[in-house]
PDB file of C-alpha atoms in Angstrom:
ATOM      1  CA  UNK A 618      11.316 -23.840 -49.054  1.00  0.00           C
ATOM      2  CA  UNK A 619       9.901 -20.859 -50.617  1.00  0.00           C
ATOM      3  CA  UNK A 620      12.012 -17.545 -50.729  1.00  0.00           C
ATOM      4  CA  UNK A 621       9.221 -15.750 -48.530  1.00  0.00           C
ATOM      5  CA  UNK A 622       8.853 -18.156 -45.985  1.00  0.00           C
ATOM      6  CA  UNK A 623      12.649 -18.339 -45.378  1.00  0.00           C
ATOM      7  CA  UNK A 624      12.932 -14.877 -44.666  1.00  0.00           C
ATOM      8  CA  UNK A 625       9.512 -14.389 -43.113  1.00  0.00           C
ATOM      9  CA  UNK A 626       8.965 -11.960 -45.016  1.00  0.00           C
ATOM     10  CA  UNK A 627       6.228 -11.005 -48.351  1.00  0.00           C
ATOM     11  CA  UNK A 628       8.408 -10.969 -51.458  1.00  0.00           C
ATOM     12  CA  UNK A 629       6.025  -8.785 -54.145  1.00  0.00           C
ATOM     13  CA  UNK A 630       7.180  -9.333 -57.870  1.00  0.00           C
ATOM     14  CA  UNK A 631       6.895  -5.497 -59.357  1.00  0.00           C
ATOM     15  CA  UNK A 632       6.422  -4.865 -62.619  1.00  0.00           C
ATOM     16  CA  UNK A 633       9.265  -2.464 -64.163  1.00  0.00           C
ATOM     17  CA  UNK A 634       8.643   0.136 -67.057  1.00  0.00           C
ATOM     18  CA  UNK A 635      11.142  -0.122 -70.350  1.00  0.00           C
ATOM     19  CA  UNK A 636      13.025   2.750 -71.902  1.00  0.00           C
ATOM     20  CA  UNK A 637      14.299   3.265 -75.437  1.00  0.00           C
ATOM     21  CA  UNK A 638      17.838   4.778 -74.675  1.00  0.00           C
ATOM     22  CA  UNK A 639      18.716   5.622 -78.486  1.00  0.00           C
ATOM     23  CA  UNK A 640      22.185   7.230 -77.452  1.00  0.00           C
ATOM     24  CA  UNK A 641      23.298   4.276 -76.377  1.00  0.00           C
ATOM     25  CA  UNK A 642      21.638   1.668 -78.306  1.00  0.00           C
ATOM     26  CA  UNK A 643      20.385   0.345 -75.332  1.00  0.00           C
ATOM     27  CA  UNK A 644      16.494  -0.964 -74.084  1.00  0.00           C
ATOM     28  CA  UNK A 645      16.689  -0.938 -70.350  1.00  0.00           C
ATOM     29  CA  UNK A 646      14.240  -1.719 -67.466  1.00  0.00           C
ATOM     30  CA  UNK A 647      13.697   0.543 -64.596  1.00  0.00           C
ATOM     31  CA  UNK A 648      12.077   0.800 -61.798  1.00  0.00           C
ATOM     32  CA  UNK A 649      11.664   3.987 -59.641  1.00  0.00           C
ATOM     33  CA  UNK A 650      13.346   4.065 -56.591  1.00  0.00           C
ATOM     34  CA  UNK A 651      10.353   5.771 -54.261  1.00  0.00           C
ATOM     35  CA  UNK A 652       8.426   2.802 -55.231  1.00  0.00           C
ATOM     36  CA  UNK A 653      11.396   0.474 -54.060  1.00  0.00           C
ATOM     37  CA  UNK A 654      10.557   2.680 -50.841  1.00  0.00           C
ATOM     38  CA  UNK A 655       6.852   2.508 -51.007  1.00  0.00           C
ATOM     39  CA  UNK A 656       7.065  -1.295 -51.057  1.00  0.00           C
ATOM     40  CA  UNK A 657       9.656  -1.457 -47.901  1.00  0.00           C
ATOM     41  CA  UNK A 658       7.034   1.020 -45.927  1.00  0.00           C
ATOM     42  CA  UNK A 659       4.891  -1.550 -46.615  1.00  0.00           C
ATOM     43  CA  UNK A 660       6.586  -3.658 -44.833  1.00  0.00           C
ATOM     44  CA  UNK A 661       7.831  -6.206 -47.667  1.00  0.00           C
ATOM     45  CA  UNK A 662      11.007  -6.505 -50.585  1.00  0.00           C
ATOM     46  CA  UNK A 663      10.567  -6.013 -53.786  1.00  0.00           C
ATOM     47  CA  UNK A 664      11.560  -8.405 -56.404  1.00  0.00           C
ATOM     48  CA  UNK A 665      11.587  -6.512 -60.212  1.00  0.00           C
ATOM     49  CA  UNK A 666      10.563  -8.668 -62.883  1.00  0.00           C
ATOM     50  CA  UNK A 667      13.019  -8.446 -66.257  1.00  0.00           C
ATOM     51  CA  UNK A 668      10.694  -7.458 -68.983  1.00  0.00           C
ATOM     52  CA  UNK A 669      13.145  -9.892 -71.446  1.00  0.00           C
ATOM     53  CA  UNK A 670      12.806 -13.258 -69.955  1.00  0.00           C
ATOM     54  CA  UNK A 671      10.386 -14.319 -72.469  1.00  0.00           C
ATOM     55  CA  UNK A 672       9.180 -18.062 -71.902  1.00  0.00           C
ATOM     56  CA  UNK A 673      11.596 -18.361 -68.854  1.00  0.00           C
ATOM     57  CA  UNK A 674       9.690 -15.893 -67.022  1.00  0.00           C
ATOM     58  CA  UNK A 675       7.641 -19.071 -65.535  1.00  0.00           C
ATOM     59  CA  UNK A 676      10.936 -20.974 -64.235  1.00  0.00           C
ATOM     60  CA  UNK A 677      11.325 -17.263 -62.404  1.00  0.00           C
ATOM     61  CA  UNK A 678       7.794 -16.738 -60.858  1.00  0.00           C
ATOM     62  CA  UNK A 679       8.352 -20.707 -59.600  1.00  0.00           C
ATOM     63  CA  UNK A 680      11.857 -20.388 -58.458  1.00  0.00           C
ATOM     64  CA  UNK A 681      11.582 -17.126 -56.482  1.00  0.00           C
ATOM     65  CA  UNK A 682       7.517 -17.704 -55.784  1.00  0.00           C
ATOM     66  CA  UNK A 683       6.523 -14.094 -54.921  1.00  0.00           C
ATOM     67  CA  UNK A 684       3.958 -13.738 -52.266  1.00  0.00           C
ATOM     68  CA  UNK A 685       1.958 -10.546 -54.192  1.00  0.00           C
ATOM     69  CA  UNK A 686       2.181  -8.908 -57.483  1.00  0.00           C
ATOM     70  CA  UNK A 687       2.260  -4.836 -58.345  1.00  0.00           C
ATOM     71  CA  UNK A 688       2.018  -3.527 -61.901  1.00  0.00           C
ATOM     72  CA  UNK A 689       3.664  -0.198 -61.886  1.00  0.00           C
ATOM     73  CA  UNK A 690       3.279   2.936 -63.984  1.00  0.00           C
ATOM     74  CA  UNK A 691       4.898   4.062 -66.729  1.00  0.00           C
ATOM     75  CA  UNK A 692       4.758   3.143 -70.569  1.00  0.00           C
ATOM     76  CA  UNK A 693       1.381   3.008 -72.469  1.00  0.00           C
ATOM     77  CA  UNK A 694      -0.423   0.180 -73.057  1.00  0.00           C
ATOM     78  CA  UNK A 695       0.741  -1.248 -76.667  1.00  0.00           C
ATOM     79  CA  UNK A 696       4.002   0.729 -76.734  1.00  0.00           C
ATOM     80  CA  UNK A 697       6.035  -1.933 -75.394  1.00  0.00           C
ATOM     81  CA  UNK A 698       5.020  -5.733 -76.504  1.00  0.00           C
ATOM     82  CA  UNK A 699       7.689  -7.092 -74.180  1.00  0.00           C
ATOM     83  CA  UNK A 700       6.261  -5.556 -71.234  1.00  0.00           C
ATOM     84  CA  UNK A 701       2.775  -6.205 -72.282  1.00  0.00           C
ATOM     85  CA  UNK A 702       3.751  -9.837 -72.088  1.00  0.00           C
ATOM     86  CA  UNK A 703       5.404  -9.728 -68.893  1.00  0.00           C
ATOM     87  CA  UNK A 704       2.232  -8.364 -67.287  1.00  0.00           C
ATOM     88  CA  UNK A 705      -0.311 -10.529 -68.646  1.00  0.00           C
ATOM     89  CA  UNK A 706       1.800 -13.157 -67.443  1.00  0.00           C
ATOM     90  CA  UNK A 707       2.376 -11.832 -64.185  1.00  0.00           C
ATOM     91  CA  UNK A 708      -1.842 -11.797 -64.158  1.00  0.00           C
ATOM     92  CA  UNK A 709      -2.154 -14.877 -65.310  1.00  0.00           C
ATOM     93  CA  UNK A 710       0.323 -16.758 -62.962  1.00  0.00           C
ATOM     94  CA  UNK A 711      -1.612 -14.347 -59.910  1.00  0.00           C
ATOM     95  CA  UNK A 712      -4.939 -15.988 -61.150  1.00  0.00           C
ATOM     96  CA  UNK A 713      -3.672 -19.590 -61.289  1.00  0.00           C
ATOM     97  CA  UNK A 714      -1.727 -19.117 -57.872  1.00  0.00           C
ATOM     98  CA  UNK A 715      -4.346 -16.955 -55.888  1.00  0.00           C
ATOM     99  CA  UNK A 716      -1.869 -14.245 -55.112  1.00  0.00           C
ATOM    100  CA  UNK A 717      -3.177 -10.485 -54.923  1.00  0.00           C
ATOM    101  CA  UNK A 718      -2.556  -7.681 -56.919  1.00  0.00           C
ATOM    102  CA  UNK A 719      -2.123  -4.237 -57.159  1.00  0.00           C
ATOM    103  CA  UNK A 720      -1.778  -1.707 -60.280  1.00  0.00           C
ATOM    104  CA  UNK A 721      -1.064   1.389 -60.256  1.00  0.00           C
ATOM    105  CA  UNK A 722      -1.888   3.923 -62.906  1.00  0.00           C
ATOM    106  CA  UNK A 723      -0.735   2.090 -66.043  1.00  0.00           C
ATOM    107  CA  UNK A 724      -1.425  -1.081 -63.599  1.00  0.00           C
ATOM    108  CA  UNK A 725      -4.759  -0.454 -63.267  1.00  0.00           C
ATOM    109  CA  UNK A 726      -4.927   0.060 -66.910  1.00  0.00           C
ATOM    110  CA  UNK A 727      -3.562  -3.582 -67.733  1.00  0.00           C
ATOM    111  CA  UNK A 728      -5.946  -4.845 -64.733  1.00  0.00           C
ATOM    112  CA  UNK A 729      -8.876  -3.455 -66.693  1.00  0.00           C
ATOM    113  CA  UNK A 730      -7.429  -4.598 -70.364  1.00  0.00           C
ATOM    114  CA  UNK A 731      -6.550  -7.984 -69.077  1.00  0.00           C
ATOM    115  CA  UNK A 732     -10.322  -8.452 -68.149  1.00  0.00           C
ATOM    116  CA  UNK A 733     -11.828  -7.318 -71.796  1.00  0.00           C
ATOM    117  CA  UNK A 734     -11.820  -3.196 -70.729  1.00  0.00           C
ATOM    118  CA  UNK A 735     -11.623  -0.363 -73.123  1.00  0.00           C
ATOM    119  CA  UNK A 736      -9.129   2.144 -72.828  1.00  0.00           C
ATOM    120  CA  UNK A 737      -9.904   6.198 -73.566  1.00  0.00           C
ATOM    121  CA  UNK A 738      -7.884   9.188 -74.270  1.00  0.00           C
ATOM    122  CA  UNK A 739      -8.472  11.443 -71.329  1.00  0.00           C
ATOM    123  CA  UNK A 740      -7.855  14.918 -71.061  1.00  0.00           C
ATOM    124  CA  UNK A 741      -6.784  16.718 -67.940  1.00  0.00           C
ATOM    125  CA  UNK A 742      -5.235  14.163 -66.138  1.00  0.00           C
ATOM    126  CA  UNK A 743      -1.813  14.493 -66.532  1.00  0.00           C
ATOM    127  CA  UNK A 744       0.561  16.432 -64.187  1.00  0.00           C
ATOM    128  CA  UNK A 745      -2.177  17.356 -61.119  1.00  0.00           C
ATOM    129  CA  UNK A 746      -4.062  16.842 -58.743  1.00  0.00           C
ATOM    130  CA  UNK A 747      -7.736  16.448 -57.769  1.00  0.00           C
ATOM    131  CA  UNK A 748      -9.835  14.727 -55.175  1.00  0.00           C
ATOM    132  CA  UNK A 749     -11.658  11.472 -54.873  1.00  0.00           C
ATOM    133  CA  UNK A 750     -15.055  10.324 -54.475  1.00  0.00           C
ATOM    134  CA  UNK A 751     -16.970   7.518 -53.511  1.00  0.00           C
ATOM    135  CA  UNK A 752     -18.225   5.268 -50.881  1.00  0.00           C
ATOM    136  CA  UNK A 753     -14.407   4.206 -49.891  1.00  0.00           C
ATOM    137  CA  UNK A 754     -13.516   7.881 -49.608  1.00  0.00           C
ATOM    138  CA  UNK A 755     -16.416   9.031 -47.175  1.00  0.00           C
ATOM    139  CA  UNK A 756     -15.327   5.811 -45.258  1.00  0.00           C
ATOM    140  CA  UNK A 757     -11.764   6.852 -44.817  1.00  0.00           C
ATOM    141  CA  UNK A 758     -10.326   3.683 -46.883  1.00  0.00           C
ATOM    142  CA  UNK A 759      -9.015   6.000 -49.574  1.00  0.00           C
ATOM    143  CA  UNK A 760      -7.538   9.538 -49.571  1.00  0.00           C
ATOM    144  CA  UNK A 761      -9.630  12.687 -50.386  1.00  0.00           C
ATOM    145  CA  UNK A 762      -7.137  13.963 -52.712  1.00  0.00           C
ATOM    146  CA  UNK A 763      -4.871  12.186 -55.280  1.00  0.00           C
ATOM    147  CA  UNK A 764      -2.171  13.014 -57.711  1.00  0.00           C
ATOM    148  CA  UNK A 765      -2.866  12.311 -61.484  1.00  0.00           C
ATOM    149  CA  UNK A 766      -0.153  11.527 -64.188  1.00  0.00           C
ATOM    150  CA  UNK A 767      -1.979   9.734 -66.585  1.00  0.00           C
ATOM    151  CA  UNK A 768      -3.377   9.904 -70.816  1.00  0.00           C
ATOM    152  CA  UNK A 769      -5.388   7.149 -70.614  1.00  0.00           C
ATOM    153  CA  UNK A 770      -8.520   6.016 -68.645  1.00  0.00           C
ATOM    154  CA  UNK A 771     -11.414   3.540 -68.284  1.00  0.00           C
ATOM    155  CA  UNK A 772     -14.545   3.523 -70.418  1.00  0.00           C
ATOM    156  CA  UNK A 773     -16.479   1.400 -68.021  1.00  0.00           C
ATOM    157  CA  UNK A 774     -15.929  -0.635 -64.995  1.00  0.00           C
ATOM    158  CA  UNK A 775     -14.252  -3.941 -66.301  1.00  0.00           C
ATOM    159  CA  UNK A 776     -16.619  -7.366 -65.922  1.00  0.00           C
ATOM    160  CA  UNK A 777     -16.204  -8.595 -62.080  1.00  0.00           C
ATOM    161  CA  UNK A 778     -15.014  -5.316 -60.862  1.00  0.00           C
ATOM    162  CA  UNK A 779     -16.651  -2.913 -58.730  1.00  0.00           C
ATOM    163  CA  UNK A 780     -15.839   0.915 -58.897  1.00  0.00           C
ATOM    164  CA  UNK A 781     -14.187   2.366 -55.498  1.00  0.00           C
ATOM    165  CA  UNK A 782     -13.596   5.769 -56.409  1.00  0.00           C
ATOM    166  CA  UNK A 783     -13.780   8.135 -59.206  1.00  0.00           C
ATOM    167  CA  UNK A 784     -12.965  11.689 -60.006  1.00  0.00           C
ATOM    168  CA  UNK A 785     -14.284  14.869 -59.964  1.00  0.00           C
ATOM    169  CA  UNK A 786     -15.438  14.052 -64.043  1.00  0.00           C
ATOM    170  CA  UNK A 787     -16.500  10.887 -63.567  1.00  0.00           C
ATOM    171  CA  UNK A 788     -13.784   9.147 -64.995  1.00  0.00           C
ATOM    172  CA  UNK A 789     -12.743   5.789 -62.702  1.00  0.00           C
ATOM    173  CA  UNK A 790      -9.331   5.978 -60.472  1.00  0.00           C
ATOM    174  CA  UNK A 791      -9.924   3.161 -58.402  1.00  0.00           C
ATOM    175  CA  UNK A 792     -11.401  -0.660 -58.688  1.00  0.00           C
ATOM    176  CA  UNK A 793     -12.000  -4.156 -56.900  1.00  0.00           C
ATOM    177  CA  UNK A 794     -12.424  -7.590 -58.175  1.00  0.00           C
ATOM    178  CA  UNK A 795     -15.234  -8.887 -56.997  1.00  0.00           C
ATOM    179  CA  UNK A 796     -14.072 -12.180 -55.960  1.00  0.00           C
ATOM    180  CA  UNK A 797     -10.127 -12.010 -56.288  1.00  0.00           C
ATOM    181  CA  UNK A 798      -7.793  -9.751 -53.559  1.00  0.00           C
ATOM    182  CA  UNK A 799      -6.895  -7.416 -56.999  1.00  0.00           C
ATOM    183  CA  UNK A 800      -7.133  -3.855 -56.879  1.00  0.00           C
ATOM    184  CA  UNK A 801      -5.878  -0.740 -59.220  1.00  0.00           C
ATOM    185  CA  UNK A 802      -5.166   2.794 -58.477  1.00  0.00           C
ATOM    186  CA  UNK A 803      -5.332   5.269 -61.071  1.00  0.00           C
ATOM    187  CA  UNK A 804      -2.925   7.430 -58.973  1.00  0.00           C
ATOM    188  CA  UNK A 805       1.414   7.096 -57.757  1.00  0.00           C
ATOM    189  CA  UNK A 806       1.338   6.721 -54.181  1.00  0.00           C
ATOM    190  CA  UNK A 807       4.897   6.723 -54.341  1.00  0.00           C
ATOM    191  CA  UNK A 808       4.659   9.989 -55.522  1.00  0.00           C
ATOM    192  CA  UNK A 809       3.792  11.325 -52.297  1.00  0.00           C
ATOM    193  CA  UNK A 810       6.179  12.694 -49.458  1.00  0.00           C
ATOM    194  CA  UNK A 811       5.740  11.471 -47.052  1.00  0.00           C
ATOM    195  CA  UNK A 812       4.021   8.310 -48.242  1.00  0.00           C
ATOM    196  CA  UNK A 813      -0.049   8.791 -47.211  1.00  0.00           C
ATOM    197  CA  UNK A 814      -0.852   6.228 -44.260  1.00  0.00           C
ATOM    198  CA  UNK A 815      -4.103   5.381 -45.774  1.00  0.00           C
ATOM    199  CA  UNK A 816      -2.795   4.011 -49.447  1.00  0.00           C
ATOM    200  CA  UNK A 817      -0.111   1.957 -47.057  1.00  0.00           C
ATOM    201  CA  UNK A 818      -2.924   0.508 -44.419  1.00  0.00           C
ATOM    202  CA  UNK A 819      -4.638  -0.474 -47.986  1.00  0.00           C
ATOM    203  CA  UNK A 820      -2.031  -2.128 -49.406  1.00  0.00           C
ATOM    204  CA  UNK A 821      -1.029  -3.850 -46.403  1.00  0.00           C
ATOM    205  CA  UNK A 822      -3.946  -5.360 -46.177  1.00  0.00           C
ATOM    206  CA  UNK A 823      -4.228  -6.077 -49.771  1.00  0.00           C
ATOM    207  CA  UNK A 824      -1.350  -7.321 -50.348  1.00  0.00           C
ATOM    208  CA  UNK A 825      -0.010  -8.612 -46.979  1.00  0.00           C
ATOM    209  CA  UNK A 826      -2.809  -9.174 -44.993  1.00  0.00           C
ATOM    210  CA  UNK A 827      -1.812  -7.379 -42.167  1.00  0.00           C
TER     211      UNK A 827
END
């Protein structure tokens, strides 16, 4: 029986940054603990995925059979092969499974490089705040206002995704899949206190269903 449906309860396998810890000779994966939060306000557990399981990383996804999939933040795209490798894998089993996904910030990045995207340099973006607009703003789906810790950004709209929100200078902070329940946020909303009800309703349903 899977590990979800014994505990009746979504298990979401999170992505986890890496960091360099020269003092101490050491390469270690983290995860932040308000995400660890986020994910229980959402109602489910997470389950961080080991950036150094290399090929057994499969035996892991089928032994523990997570019910969802979040990319986190941290780390650029390219600065950390092992973690590049964990992600696209973590994609790549979502695809073949039908599970749903969401990335945030760096997330959203691999969503977009996964599918062919470009990456930018952007200016501006790191360390603020700044509202959103679009269609799924107006509607109340997605906050007015977001916080913004991010380099790097979108140069277009990946193939088979659809552009939810953007900001102020154009530049994309939010994106569908047209035909798969995957979604990336250019924002942390486990940055926020208190968590914002509207990123959790969206993620509930995205993830959960509820």
């Amino acid at each position: 029986m899977k590990l979800r449906d014994r505990a009746h309860v979504t298990f979401i396998a999170v992505s986890q940054r890496s960091d360099n810890i020269e003092s101490r000779a050491e390469t270690r994966d983290a995860l932040d603990q308000r995400l660890t939060g986020w994910v229980r306000a959402l109602g489910a557990l997470p389950l961080p995925v080991p950036n150094a399981l290399g090929d057994k990383l499969a035996v892991w996804l089928k032994t523990l059979s997570p019910g969802a999939v979040l990319l986190s933040g941290g780390n650029d795209i390219g600065g950390c092969p092992e973690r590049d490798r964990t992600e696209t894998e973590l994609l790549d089993h979502a695809e073949r499974a039908g599970l749903p996904v969401l990335g945030i910030c760096r997330g959203m990045q691999m969503l977009a490089h996964h599918a062919g995207g470009i990456l930018l340099p952007v200016s501006g973006h790191a360390g603020t705040r700044h509202p959103l607009l679009g269609d799924a703003v107006a509607s109340g789906e997605m906050p007015a206002e977001v916080n913004s810790f991010h380099n790097w950004g979108l140069a277009a709209c990946p193939q088979d995704y659809a552009v939810l929100a953007t900001a102020p200078d154009g530049s994309i902070e939010a994106m569908r899949h047209g035909k798969r329940r995957w979604e990336g946020w250019m924002w942390h909303p486990e940055r926020e206190a208190p968590f914002g009800e509207t990123e959790l309703a969206r993620a509930r349903q995205l993830l959960i269903g509820d």
